[in-house]
Backbone as CSV, one residue per row, in Angstrom:
resi,resn,N_x,N_y,N_z,CA_x,CA_y,CA_z,C_x,C_y,C_z
1,MET,19.076,-9.358,6.484,18.486,-8.359,7.361,18.446,-8.888,8.788
2,ASP,18.644,-7.987,9.747,18.492,-8.370,11.129,17.027,-8.603,11.420
3,SER,16.720,-9.584,12.250,15.339,-9.852,12.611,15.277,-10.396,14.011
4,GLN,14.106,-10.288,14.605,13.877,-10.908,15.872,13.489,-12.362,15.638
5,GLU,13.234,-13.077,16.742,12.776,-14.457,16.603,11.415,-14.474,15.919
6,PRO,11.118,-15.559,15.155,9.814,-15.631,14.510,8.685,-15.553,15.532
7,HIS,7.589,-14.872,15.135,6.422,-14.748,15.988,5.216,-15.332,15.263
8,PRO,4.204,-15.790,15.980,2.952,-16.167,15.317,2.376,-14.948,14.610
9,ILE,2.055,-15.081,13.327,1.682,-13.909,12.545,0.413,-13.271,13.074
10,GLU,-0.525,-14.064,13.662,-1.767,-13.469,14.116,-1.569,-12.538,15.314
11,HIS,-0.425,-12.619,15.983,-0.148,-11.759,17.124,0.863,-10.663,16.801
12,THR,1.353,-10.625,15.584,2.404,-9.681,15.213,1.859,-8.645,14.242
13,PRO,1.894,-7.360,14.573,1.437,-6.344,13.621,2.289,-6.362,12.355
14,VAL,1.656,-6.163,11.232,2.410,-6.004,9.990,3.213,-4.707,10.039
15,LEU,2.619,-3.670,10.627,3.300,-2.384,10.780,3.084,-1.870,12.197
16,ARG,4.180,-1.475,12.851,4.092,-0.808,14.157,5.046,0.377,14.134
17,VAL,4.486,1.574,14.326,5.319,2.768,14.268,4.781,3.810,15.245
18,GLY,5.686,4.526,15.896,5.267,5.552,16.835,6.365,6.562,17.093
19,ASN,5.962,7.736,17.550,6.888,8.840,17.823,7.774,9.124,16.604
20,LEU,7.114,9.290,15.487,7.802,9.541,14.221,7.652,11.008,13.839
21,GLU,8.760,11.652,13.547,8.740,13.020,13.033,9.619,13.076,11.790
22,HIS,9.095,13.709,10.756,9.878,13.844,9.522,9.804,15.282,9.044
23,ARG,10.967,15.852,8.722,11.026,17.240,8.259,11.487,17.294,6.805
24,LEU,10.699,17.986,6.003,11.071,18.297,4.620,11.672,19.693,4.597
25,HIS,12.790,19.847,3.900,13.455,21.156,3.841,13.795,21.494,2.407
26,ASP,13.367,22.662,1.977,13.679,23.173,0.644,14.920,24.052,0.743
27,ALA,16.037,23.558,0.211,17.302,24.288,0.328,17.282,25.611,-0.428
28,VAL,16.462,25.687,-1.469,16.408,26.913,-2.273,15.640,28.011,-1.546
29,SER,14.438,27.687,-1.072,13.603,28.691,-0.414,13.886,28.816,1.076
30,GLY,14.505,27.775,1.634,14.755,27.773,3.070,13.555,27.367,3.899
31,GLU,12.449,26.986,3.248,11.234,26.617,3.951,11.272,25.154,4.384
32,SER,10.606,24.868,5.490,10.526,23.500,6.005,9.076,23.145,6.291
33,PHE,8.798,21.856,6.260,7.476,21.345,6.618,7.683,20.077,7.424
34,THR,6.995,19.942,8.544,7.203,18.810,9.444,5.918,18.000,9.595
35,ILE,6.040,16.674,9.522,4.906,15.804,9.832,5.236,15.023,11.099
36,THR,4.193,14.763,11.897,4.400,14.116,13.179,3.367,13.020,13.411
37,LEU,3.845,11.867,13.843,2.996,10.772,14.321,3.466,10.472,15.739
38,SER,2.823,11.087,16.727,3.294,10.974,18.105,2.768,9.726,18.800
39,GLN,1.550,9.289,18.479,1.016,8.080,19.083,1.424,6.865,18.280
40,GLU,1.163,5.679,18.814,1.579,4.459,18.110,0.490,3.978,17.162
41,LEU,0.909,3.651,15.956,0.036,3.043,14.957,0.423,1.576,14.819
42,SER,-0.542,0.677,14.983,-0.285,-0.758,14.903,-1.342,-1.395,14.018
43,LEU,-0.906,-1.992,12.899,-1.825,-2.593,11.937,-1.579,-4.089,11.834
44,GLN,-2.619,-4.872,12.104,-2.532,-6.312,11.984,-2.775,-6.743,10.542
45,ALA,-2.412,-7.975,10.226,-2.699,-8.540,8.912,-4.208,-8.550,8.689
46,GLY,-4.630,-8.225,7.472,-6.043,-8.222,7.136,-6.746,-6.917,7.431
47,VAL,-6.009,-5.914,7.905,-6.613,-4.627,8.268,-6.551,-3.658,7.082
48,PHE,-7.646,-2.936,6.885,-7.733,-1.911,5.847,-7.858,-0.569,6.553
49,ALA,-6.832,0.283,6.444,-6.810,1.568,7.140,-7.020,2.707,6.154
50,ALA,-7.793,3.695,6.569,-8.011,4.894,5.759,-7.302,6.070,6.418
51,LEU,-6.544,6.806,5.628,-5.825,7.999,6.089,-6.514,9.227,5.511
52,LEU,-7.121,10.031,6.370,-7.899,11.181,5.938,-7.324,12.474,6.494
53,GLY,-7.619,13.577,5.804,-7.179,14.890,6.246,-7.217,15.865,5.094
54,PRO,-7.238,17.168,5.374,-7.292,18.171,4.306,-6.021,18.176,3.467
55,SER,-6.142,18.689,2.271,-4.985,18.792,1.386,-3.890,19.622,2.043
56,GLY,-2.638,19.170,1.891,-1.506,19.913,2.405,-1.119,19.603,3.834
57,CYS,-1.790,18.619,4.465,-1.448,18.313,5.859,-0.348,17.259,5.979
58,GLY,0.095,16.679,4.847,1.234,15.760,4.886,0.899,14.298,4.737
59,LYS,-0.300,13.971,4.250,-0.708,12.566,4.136,0.212,11.777,3.205
60,THR,0.470,12.316,2.017,1.308,11.596,1.056,2.746,11.483,1.550
61,THR,3.246,12.528,2.216,4.598,12.455,2.785,4.679,11.352,3.830
62,LEU,3.676,11.270,4.702,3.656,10.203,5.713,3.625,8.841,5.041
63,LEU,2.824,8.701,4.006,2.747,7.427,3.278,4.109,7.032,2.718
64,THR,4.845,7.985,2.151,6.143,7.651,1.558,7.176,7.268,2.615
65,VAL,7.066,7.845,3.822,7.980,7.453,4.896,7.649,6.053,5.400
66,LEU,6.367,5.790,5.649,5.955,4.471,6.130,6.225,3.385,5.090
67,GLY,6.146,3.754,3.805,6.371,2.793,2.730,7.821,2.647,2.318
68,LEU,8.735,3.263,3.061,10.184,3.159,2.825,10.615,3.775,1.503
69,LEU,9.815,4.690,0.979,10.211,5.430,-0.213,11.047,6.657,0.139
70,ARG,10.982,7.065,1.408,11.665,8.260,1.857,12.325,7.977,3.206
71,GLN,13.584,8.338,3.353,14.277,8.121,4.618,13.802,9.125,5.660
72,PRO,13.441,8.670,6.868,13.071,9.617,7.928,14.204,10.591,8.188
73,SER,13.876,11.854,8.464,14.909,12.875,8.638,15.724,12.664,9.912
74,ALA,15.150,12.002,10.928,15.881,11.746,12.180,15.528,10.348,12.694
75,PRO,16.043,9.293,12.037,15.661,7.931,12.432,16.010,7.591,13.874
76,GLU,17.059,8.204,14.415,17.467,7.887,15.794,16.429,8.332,16.817
77,SER,15.564,9.268,16.464,14.578,9.780,17.417,13.237,9.052,17.341
78,ILE,13.100,8.128,16.397,11.839,7.389,16.249,11.640,6.468,17.453
79,GLY,10.402,6.417,17.956,10.111,5.525,19.073,10.104,4.073,18.659
80,ALA,9.440,3.770,17.557,9.385,2.399,17.034,9.048,2.461,15.552
81,PHE,9.641,1.548,14.786,9.321,1.415,13.367,9.643,-0.028,12.988
82,GLU,8.617,-0.868,12.942,8.803,-2.288,12.671,7.841,-2.742,11.584
83,ILE,8.329,-3.642,10.734,7.504,-4.264,9.695,7.654,-5.773,9.801
84,SER,6.534,-6.472,9.853,6.528,-7.925,9.913,6.221,-8.493,8.539
85,THR,6.993,-9.480,8.119,6.785,-10.100,6.815,6.501,-11.584,6.982
86,ASN,5.895,-12.155,5.987,5.589,-13.577,6.025,5.398,-14.070,4.600
87,SER,5.703,-15.316,4.368,5.458,-15.937,3.075,5.291,-17.417,3.297
88,ALA,4.913,-18.122,2.247,4.723,-19.571,2.360,6.044,-20.285,2.627
89,GLU,7.159,-19.629,2.306,8.463,-20.286,2.431,9.157,-19.993,3.752
90,GLU,8.700,-18.992,4.525,9.414,-18.634,5.732,8.448,-18.218,6.829
91,ASP,8.900,-18.349,8.079,8.102,-17.887,9.205,8.082,-16.364,9.217
92,ALA,7.118,-15.840,9.960,7.043,-14.391,10.088,8.291,-13.854,10.778
93,LYS,8.762,-12.710,10.296,9.911,-12.041,10.896,9.579,-10.568,11.081
94,THR,10.072,-10.010,12.155,9.854,-8.593,12.418,11.168,-7.850,12.231
95,TYR,11.159,-6.883,11.335,12.353,-6.120,11.004,12.319,-4.765,11.699
96,ASP,13.396,-4.421,12.348,13.521,-3.139,13.029,13.980,-2.096,12.012
97,VAL,13.010,-1.456,11.381,13.309,-0.501,10.316,14.070,0.702,10.855
98,LYS,13.775,1.089,12.092,14.500,2.201,12.707,15.998,1.930,12.703
99,GLU,16.403,0.747,13.133,17.825,0.406,13.189,18.434,0.304,11.802
100,ILE,17.679,-0.220,10.858,18.192,-0.342,9.491,18.459,1.048,8.901
101,TRP,17.526,2.003,9.136,17.741,3.362,8.658,18.919,4.005,9.376
102,LYS,19.003,3.813,10.713,20.085,4.426,11.483,21.452,3.987,10.969
103,LYS,21.555,2.709,10.583,22.832,2.168,10.127,23.017,2.307,8.619
104,LYS,22.071,3.011,7.979,22.167,3.334,6.548,22.343,2.085,5.685
105,ARG,21.624,1.039,6.034,21.691,-0.191,5.238,20.629,-0.109,4.130
106,PHE,20.944,0.718,3.139,19.966,1.071,2.114,19.571,-0.122,1.239
107,LYS,20.488,-1.046,1.005,20.152,-2.216,0.199,19.106,-3.086,0.905
108,GLU,19.158,-3.120,2.228,18.179,-3.895,2.978,16.804,-3.233,2.920
109,ILE,16.805,-1.899,2.974,15.560,-1.157,2.820,14.962,-1.437,1.441
110,GLU,15.802,-1.393,0.428,15.342,-1.632,-0.940,14.756,-3.034,-1.093
111,ALA,15.420,-4.035,-0.522,14.941,-5.403,-0.624,13.618,-5.592,0.119
112,LEU,13.519,-5.007,1.298,12.283,-5.095,2.077,11.130,-4.440,1.330
113,ARG,11.384,-3.299,0.740,10.351,-2.581,-0.024,9.947,-3.366,-1.269
114,ARG,10.926,-3.902,-1.983,10.638,-4.605,-3.231,9.845,-5.888,-3.007
115,LYS,10.200,-6.631,-1.959,9.588,-7.941,-1.730,8.251,-7.884,-1.005
116,HIS,8.115,-6.935,-0.092,7.002,-7.020,0.856,6.076,-5.819,0.891
117,ILE,6.319,-4.805,0.045,5.483,-3.615,0.042,4.970,-3.360,-1.372
118,GLY,3.715,-2.950,-1.466,3.109,-2.608,-2.750,2.595,-1.182,-2.729
119,PHE,2.574,-0.536,-3.911,2.154,0.864,-4.000,1.181,1.063,-5.155
120,ALA,0.132,1.836,-4.878,-0.751,2.333,-5.932,-0.861,3.832,-5.703
121,LEU,0.054,4.588,-6.326,0.144,6.024,-6.093,-0.678,6.783,-7.131
122,GLN,-0.945,8.064,-6.861,-1.778,8.861,-7.758,-1.212,8.918,-9.164
123,SER,0.092,9.065,-9.278,0.726,9.171,-10.590,0.700,7.853,-11.347
124,GLY,0.538,6.745,-10.596,0.480,5.433,-11.223,1.830,4.907,-11.641
125,GLU,2.563,5.714,-12.403,3.901,5.376,-12.863,3.950,4.064,-13.645
126,LEU,2.883,3.795,-14.395,2.930,2.657,-15.302,3.805,3.023,-16.503
127,LEU,4.410,2.017,-17.126,5.334,2.242,-18.244,4.572,2.167,-19.561
128,ASN,4.533,3.291,-20.276,3.777,3.350,-21.526,4.313,2.413,-22.596
129,SER,5.590,2.066,-22.501,6.194,1.204,-23.520,5.812,-0.264,-23.348
130,LEU,5.173,-0.588,-22.225,4.795,-1.978,-21.938,3.284,-2.147,-22.021
131,THR,2.846,-3.382,-22.190,1.424,-3.692,-22.201,0.895,-3.756,-20.769
132,VAL,-0.412,-3.908,-20.650,-1.043,-4.043,-19.334,-0.458,-5.226,-18.580
133,GLU,-0.411,-6.398,-19.225,0.078,-7.579,-18.523,1.570,-7.473,-18.203
134,GLU,2.337,-6.798,-19.045,3.766,-6.613,-18.754,3.968,-5.692,-17.555
135,ASN,3.135,-4.656,-17.443,3.217,-3.762,-16.290,2.862,-4.492,-14.999
136,ILE,1.813,-5.293,-15.030,1.394,-6.020,-13.833,2.447,-7.038,-13.413
137,SER,3.150,-7.604,-14.382,4.124,-8.658,-14.071,5.470,-8.114,-13.590
138,LEU,5.689,-6.791,-13.683,6.989,-6.227,-13.298,7.411,-6.595,-11.873
139,PRO,6.551,-6.433,-10.851,6.982,-6.807,-9.492,7.313,-8.296,-9.377
140,LEU,6.659,-9.115,-10.175,6.926,-10.554,-10.141,8.296,-10.857,-10.728
141,ARG,8.622,-10.221,-11.828,9.934,-10.432,-12.458,11.052,-9.943,-11.556
142,LEU,10.829,-8.800,-10.890,11.852,-8.245,-10.000,12.081,-9.123,-8.778
143,ASN,11.069,-9.915,-8.411,11.180,-10.765,-7.235,11.415,-12.235,-7.577
144,GLY,11.786,-12.515,-8.821,12.244,-13.849,-9.187,11.173,-14.888,-9.401
145,TRP,9.928,-14.483,-9.671,8.895,-15.470,-9.966,9.206,-16.130,-11.312
146,SER,8.882,-17.392,-11.429,9.067,-18.080,-12.708,8.053,-17.551,-13.720
147,ALA,8.329,-17.776,-14.992,7.433,-17.297,-16.041,6.046,-17.899,-15.895
148,ALA,5.975,-19.174,-15.547,4.691,-19.851,-15.397,3.907,-19.293,-14.209
149,GLU,4.598,-19.084,-13.083,3.938,-18.532,-11.894,3.454,-17.110,-12.163
150,ALA,4.293,-16.321,-12.830,3.939,-14.938,-13.120,2.736,-14.863,-14.045
151,SER,2.715,-15.712,-15.065,1.616,-15.731,-16.020,0.292,-16.086,-15.326
152,LYS,0.348,-17.054,-14.444,-0.855,-17.465,-13.710,-1.357,-16.336,-12.814
153,ARG,-0.440,-15.670,-12.127,-0.816,-14.584,-11.226,-1.378,-13.398,-11.999
154,VAL,-0.767,-13.038,-13.118,-1.250,-11.924,-13.926,-2.656,-12.211,-14.440
155,ASP,-2.878,-13.427,-14.919,-4.195,-13.799,-15.427,-5.243,-13.706,-14.316
156,GLU,-4.872,-14.112,-13.121,-5.759,-14.031,-11.970,-6.150,-12.586,-11.691
157,LEU,-5.180,-11.683,-11.745,-5.437,-10.275,-11.464,-6.235,-9.597,-12.576
158,LEU,-6.001,-10.004,-13.809,-6.789,-9.469,-14.912,-8.265,-9.778,-14.711
159,ARG,-8.543,-10.969,-14.216,-9.930,-11.351,-13.959,-10.480,-10.635,-12.729
160,TYR,-9.674,-10.549,-11.678,-10.093,-9.848,-10.462,-10.586,-8.443,-10.790
161,PHE,-9.803,-7.718,-11.594,-10.071,-6.303,-11.835,-10.760,-6.043,-13.177
162,SER,-11.373,-7.066,-13.752,-12.143,-6.937,-14.993,-11.357,-6.217,-16.081
163,LEU,-10.136,-6.684,-16.306,-9.293,-6.127,-17.357,-9.299,-6.998,-18.603
164,TYR,-10.319,-7.825,-18.704,-10.630,-8.497,-19.952,-11.628,-7.630,-20.704
165,ASP,-11.752,-7.850,-22.001,-12.716,-7.093,-22.777,-14.123,-7.302,-22.219
166,ASP,-14.856,-6.220,-22.007,-16.176,-6.308,-21.394,-17.168,-7.118,-22.227
167,ASN,-16.982,-7.138,-23.531,-17.966,-7.801,-24.393,-17.720,-9.295,-24.553
168,ASP,-16.480,-9.679,-24.841,-16.227,-11.093,-25.114,-15.223,-11.721,-24.154
169,HIS,-14.835,-10.988,-23.077,-13.889,-11.499,-22.074,-12.575,-11.963,-22.709
170,SER,-12.190,-11.307,-23.786,-10.917,-11.630,-24.425,-9.787,-10.942,-23.670
171,ARG,-8.554,-11.196,-24.082,-7.400,-10.606,-23.442,-6.931,-9.350,-24.179
172,ARG,-7.879,-8.702,-24.880,-7.512,-7.507,-25.643,-6.886,-6.446,-24.736
173,LEU,-7.510,-6.172,-23.602,-6.964,-5.170,-22.698,-5.610,-5.592,-22.147
174,ALA,-5.432,-6.881,-21.918,-4.172,-7.380,-21.362,-2.996,-7.060,-22.262
175,THR,-3.235,-7.055,-23.552,-2.151,-6.823,-24.513,-2.128,-5.391,-25.039
176,SER,-2.966,-4.526,-24.459,-3.002,-3.128,-24.875,-1.853,-2.343,-24.239
177,ARG,-1.397,-1.319,-24.944,-0.424,-0.402,-24.371,-1.122,0.501,-23.372
178,ILE,-0.361,0.992,-22.413,-0.931,1.789,-21.339,-1.589,3.059,-21.856
179,ASN,-1.006,3.672,-22.910,-1.558,4.931,-23.406,-2.875,4.750,-24.162
180,LYS,-3.335,3.510,-24.290,-4.607,3.226,-24.942,-5.744,3.034,-23.941
181,LEU,-5.437,3.110,-22.641,-6.428,2.823,-21.608,-7.225,4.066,-21.224
182,SER,-8.441,3.829,-20.756,-9.217,4.912,-20.155,-8.658,5.197,-18.762
183,GLY,-9.101,6.299,-18.154,-8.632,6.619,-16.813,-8.979,5.549,-15.801
184,GLY,-10.196,4.998,-15.906,-10.610,3.945,-14.997,-9.821,2.670,-15.171
185,GLU,-9.562,2.299,-16.434,-8.765,1.103,-16.703,-7.344,1.278,-16.182
186,TYR,-6.796,2.484,-16.366,-5.440,2.765,-15.896,-5.338,2.541,-14.391
187,GLN,-6.282,3.077,-13.630,-6.206,2.951,-12.175,-6.416,1.505,-11.716
188,ARG,-7.218,0.747,-12.452,-7.385,-0.662,-12.088,-6.088,-1.442,-12.324
189,VAL,-5.349,-1.074,-13.381,-4.043,-1.712,-13.610,-3.076,-1.354,-12.489
190,VAL,-3.109,-0.082,-12.046,-2.252,0.343,-10.936,-2.557,-0.482,-9.684
191,LEU,-3.839,-0.684,-9.377,-4.221,-1.485,-8.211,-3.765,-2.928,-8.366
192,ALA,-3.953,-3.481,-9.559,-3.553,-4.871,-9.797,-2.047,-5.041,-9.629
193,ARG,-1.275,-4.107,-10.173,0.183,-4.209,-10.063,0.644,-4.075,-8.613
194,SER,-0.053,-3.258,-7.820,0.379,-3.021,-6.447,0.331,-4.276,-5.583
195,ILE,-0.524,-5.233,-5.942,-0.661,-6.442,-5.126,-0.180,-7.695,-5.847
196,ALA,0.421,-7.516,-7.035,0.797,-8.670,-7.855,1.714,-9.635,-7.118
197,HIS,2.710,-9.117,-6.409,3.715,-9.965,-5.758,3.299,-10.394,-4.350
198,LYS,2.013,-10.184,-4.030,1.427,-10.563,-2.738,2.191,-9.934,-1.570
199,PRO,2.286,-8.605,-1.574,3.012,-7.914,-0.503,2.265,-7.998,0.823
200,ARG,2.979,-7.773,1.906,2.382,-7.792,3.230,1.801,-6.437,3.611
201,LEU,2.271,-5.383,2.967,1.855,-4.029,3.298,1.635,-3.272,1.993
202,VAL,0.451,-2.678,1.835,0.098,-2.003,0.591,-0.319,-0.567,0.899
203,PHE,0.237,0.374,0.123,-0.080,1.792,0.290,-0.797,2.278,-0.966
204,VAL,-1.946,2.900,-0.765,-2.798,3.323,-1.868,-3.123,4.802,-1.686
205,ASP,-2.810,5.623,-2.698,-3.005,7.068,-2.612,-4.118,7.501,-3.558
206,GLU,-5.273,7.874,-3.000,-6.429,8.326,-3.781,-6.689,7.406,-4.978
207,PRO,-7.028,6.131,-4.711,-7.109,5.158,-5.807,-8.340,5.302,-6.682
208,THR,-9.308,6.106,-6.281,-10.584,6.142,-7.007,-10.846,7.472,-7.698
209,SER,-9.828,8.309,-7.847,-10.045,9.660,-8.380,-10.526,9.661,-9.830
210,ALA,-10.189,8.627,-10.609,-10.603,8.578,-12.018,-11.753,7.596,-12.241
211,LEU,-12.376,7.150,-11.138,-13.437,6.155,-11.240,-14.769,6.753,-10.812
212,ASN,-15.854,6.314,-11.477,-17.164,6.727,-10.987,-17.471,6.000,-9.685
213,ARG,-18.542,6.405,-9.024,-18.822,5.905,-7.679,-18.944,4.384,-7.631
214,GLU,-19.694,3.820,-8.571,-19.910,2.370,-8.565,-18.613,1.612,-8.813
215,LEU,-17.832,2.065,-9.789,-16.584,1.379,-10.108,-15.549,1.579,-9.009
216,ALA,-15.557,2.755,-8.370,-14.645,2.994,-7.242,-14.934,2.010,-6.123
217,TYR,-16.201,1.855,-5.786,-16.593,0.957,-4.708,-16.230,-0.487,-5.043
218,SER,-16.555,-0.920,-6.266,-16.304,-2.312,-6.629,-14.812,-2.605,-6.762
219,SER,-14.015,-1.614,-7.215,-12.569,-1.816,-7.329,-11.927,-1.979,-5.952
220,LEU,-12.354,-1.151,-4.984,-11.825,-1.286,-3.627,-12.290,-2.579,-2.975
221,ALA,-13.530,-2.993,-3.279,-14.006,-4.271,-2.758,-13.152,-5.412,-3.291
222,THR,-12.804,-5.339,-4.577,-11.939,-6.353,-5.176,-10.567,-6.339,-4.526
223,LEU,-10.023,-5.144,-4.316,-8.719,-5.016,-3.672,-8.760,-5.614,-2.266
224,LYS,-9.772,-5.265,-1.490,-9.853,-5.749,-0.116,-10.021,-7.263,-0.072
225,ARG,-10.882,-7.790,-0.926,-11.101,-9.233,-0.924,-9.829,-9.990,-1.323
226,SER,-9.140,-9.503,-2.335,-7.940,-10.196,-2.815,-6.834,-10.185,-1.763
227,LEU,-6.786,-9.120,-0.948,-5.741,-9.024,0.067,-6.048,-9.843,1.312
228,LEU,-7.314,-10.216,1.489,-7.675,-11.006,2.660,-7.672,-12.500,2.380
229,GLU,-7.558,-12.874,1.104,-7.560,-14.281,0.753,-6.218,-14.938,1.085
230,GLY,-6.233,-16.247,1.255,-4.998,-16.996,1.441,-4.539,-17.028,2.884
231,GLU,-3.365,-17.613,3.078,-2.845,-17.816,4.426,-2.095,-16.606,4.966
232,THR,-1.729,-15.676,4.116,-0.945,-14.519,4.567,-1.594,-13.219,4.105
233,PRO,-2.684,-12.801,4.751,-3.342,-11.551,4.368,-2.443,-10.348,4.589
234,SER,-2.745,-9.283,3.864,-1.945,-8.060,3.915,-2.633,-7.004,4.772
235,ALA,-1.936,-5.909,5.019,-2.516,-4.715,5.624,-2.425,-3.590,4.601
236,VAL,-3.427,-2.712,4.596,-3.506,-1.638,3.613,-3.669,-0.296,4.310
237,ILE,-2.948,0.725,3.815,-3.207,2.109,4.209,-3.601,2.870,2.947
238,MET,-4.808,3.429,2.953,-5.343,4.128,1.785,-5.591,5.590,2.118
239,ILE,-4.980,6.497,1.355,-5.293,7.914,1.463,-6.578,8.181,0.683
240,THR,-7.514,8.862,1.308,-8.751,9.231,0.618,-9.339,10.477,1.244
241,HIS,-10.091,11.230,0.451,-10.862,12.357,0.963,-12.338,11.969,1.122
242,ASP,-12.653,10.733,0.757,-14.044,10.278,0.719,-14.414,9.620,2.048
243,GLU,-15.166,10.328,2.868,-15.555,9.808,4.172,-16.424,8.558,4.049
244,GLN,-17.264,8.509,3.016,-18.142,7.352,2.856,-17.352,6.092,2.521
245,LEU,-16.345,6.220,1.657,-15.501,5.062,1.358,-14.762,4.596,2.608
246,ALA,-14.293,5.548,3.396,-13.625,5.187,4.649,-14.585,4.447,5.572
247,ASP,-15.822,4.938,5.676,-16.814,4.285,6.529,-17.096,2.866,6.063
248,ASP,-17.160,2.680,4.757,-17.532,1.374,4.208,-16.396,0.355,4.250
249,PHE,-15.140,0.818,4.142,-14.040,-0.123,3.966,-13.065,-0.206,5.132
250,ALA,-12.949,0.855,5.915,-11.831,0.922,6.859,-12.105,0.187,8.168
251,ASP,-11.092,-0.561,8.616,-11.066,-1.136,9.958,-10.361,-0.195,10.924
252,VAL,-9.528,0.694,10.359,-8.804,1.700,11.144,-8.904,3.035,10.401
253,VAL,-9.241,4.096,11.117,-9.299,5.432,10.521,-8.216,6.294,11.168
254,ILE,-7.327,6.826,10.327,-6.228,7.695,10.769,-6.507,9.097,10.246
255,ARG,-6.523,10.075,11.142,-6.813,11.445,10.718,-5.606,12.346,10.938
256,MET,-5.334,13.183,9.933,-4.269,14.181,10.022,-4.863,15.573,9.900
257,GLU,-4.218,16.530,10.565,-4.640,17.924,10.505,-3.403,18.814,10.424
258,PRO,-3.520,19.975,9.773,-2.412,20.945,9.806,-2.297,21.526,11.207
259,GLU,-1.093,21.911,11.593,-0.887,22.542,12.893,-0.972,24.054,12.748
260,LYS,-1.784,24.673,13.560,-1.989,26.124,13.485,-0.686,26.880,13.751
261,GLY,-0.403,27.818,12.879,0.756,28.671,13.072,2.082,28.046,12.702
262,ARG,2.047,26.801,12.184,3.291,26.119,11.804,3.149,25.517,10.417
263,ALA,4.260,25.373,9.734,4.275,24.626,8.481,4.429,23.156,8.839
264,ALA,3.325,22.570,9.290,3.391,21.211,9.821,2.025,20.565,9.796
265,GLY,2.031,19.233,9.803,0.811,18.457,9.913,1.068,17.282,10.835
266,SER,0.042,16.853,11.540,0.238,15.760,12.484,-0.962,14.822,12.500
267,VAL,-0.697,13.569,12.875,-1.768,12.606,13.082,-2.452,12.973,14.396
268,THR,-3.736,13.248,14.316,-4.479,13.684,15.505,-5.373,12.598,16.079
269,GLU,-5.648,11.546,15.303,-6.564,10.506,15.776,-6.280,9.189,15.056
270,ILE,-6.282,8.111,15.809,-6.247,6.761,15.234,-7.397,5.997,15.865
271,ASN,-8.381,5.648,15.064,-9.588,4.996,15.561,-9.645,3.564,15.048
272,TYR,-9.516,2.600,15.943,-9.590,1.189,15.585,-11.050,0.751,15.671
273,ILE,-11.609,0.412,14.523,-13.023,0.069,14.436,-13.186,-1.438,14.557
274,GLN,-14.065,-1.894,15.423,-14.219,-3.334,15.661,-14.962,-4.025,14.531
275,HIS,-15.928,-3.330,13.936,-16.755,-3.984,12.924,-16.823,-3.110,11.681
276,SER,-16.053,-3.497,10.652,-16.145,-2.807,9.372,-17.120,-3.570,8.486
277,GLU,-17.303,-3.103,7.270,-18.210,-3.736,6.324,-17.851,-5.208,6.149
278,PRO,-18.813,-6.147,6.362,-18.506,-7.571,6.180,-18.009,-7.852,4.771
279,LEU,-16.990,-8.671,4.675,-16.391,-8.975,3.375,-17.409,-9.563,2.421
280,SER,-18.346,-10.351,2.949,-19.349,-10.994,2.099,-20.294,-9.989,1.448
281,ASN,-20.361,-8.755,2.009,-21.261,-7.729,1.468,-20.608,-6.883,0.383
282,LEU,-19.285,-7.036,0.222,-18.585,-6.221,-0.764,-18.683,-6.845,-2.139
283,LYS,-18.995,-6.031,-3.127,-19.151,-6.513,-4.493,-17.865,-6.271,-5.275
284,GLU,-17.446,-7.275,-6.044,-16.249,-7.139,-6.862,-16.560,-6.344,-8.127
285,VAL,-15.491,-5.973,-8.830,-15.631,-5.316,-10.113,-16.406,-6.218,-11.061
286,SER,-17.352,-5.662,-11.748,-18.112,-6.447,-12.718,-18.335,-5.647,-13.983
């Protein structure tokens, strides 16, 4: 992949994007829907961002474009689209995603997404034919982790997200098939898998919809704490309709609204908050 010179990670945003417009077009009905991010969004490592807005304004579509799951409809018109990556083995590098999309280097997009981006989407997309621990280990296997490293990381995440048996702390849940899980257990596995490979950028879509209030709060606290640990913290963008969760967890609040008279939605506000909930006050899953 093309990259700029290495930068000190503390001065380099994990994600920088601006003047982004994406159009969805239904060839059958002829209808179109446009999302717009006209101002610049810049997320540093360790930042937890909340994306809020009414249903149908394009939040999930924006998430899929920023997460490289969907090609922008007009990459040449984007003002900026950069992702910074870092690992213990290499210095931070900033990738010009706009140029990669323009030149249709799809394999590079795929590699960047696989290695450095994590997803916890509403559908979850866990594989019913695999166990909990096999699902969590999938990103590790795809990224070449050794069996020993993967096993250690999976065990760590099982403990983080309380996926051991509640009564005797056994590994019963770890070896359970996905279709045997409760809704809350399922979503905790989705969260664990999204960060298994220690990505630099994590996208989370309504992660607490199947969780009660206490478990939702503690699961997000666990997610936030795990992403801030170590030498290479991640940045997170979370779609939520819950204003209280945004208040408690977000360092950045991004708001979207539908555009009157148009089949369109746009980012109307980006609020960088100086003081979010102290990490020491957040309670993990118990």
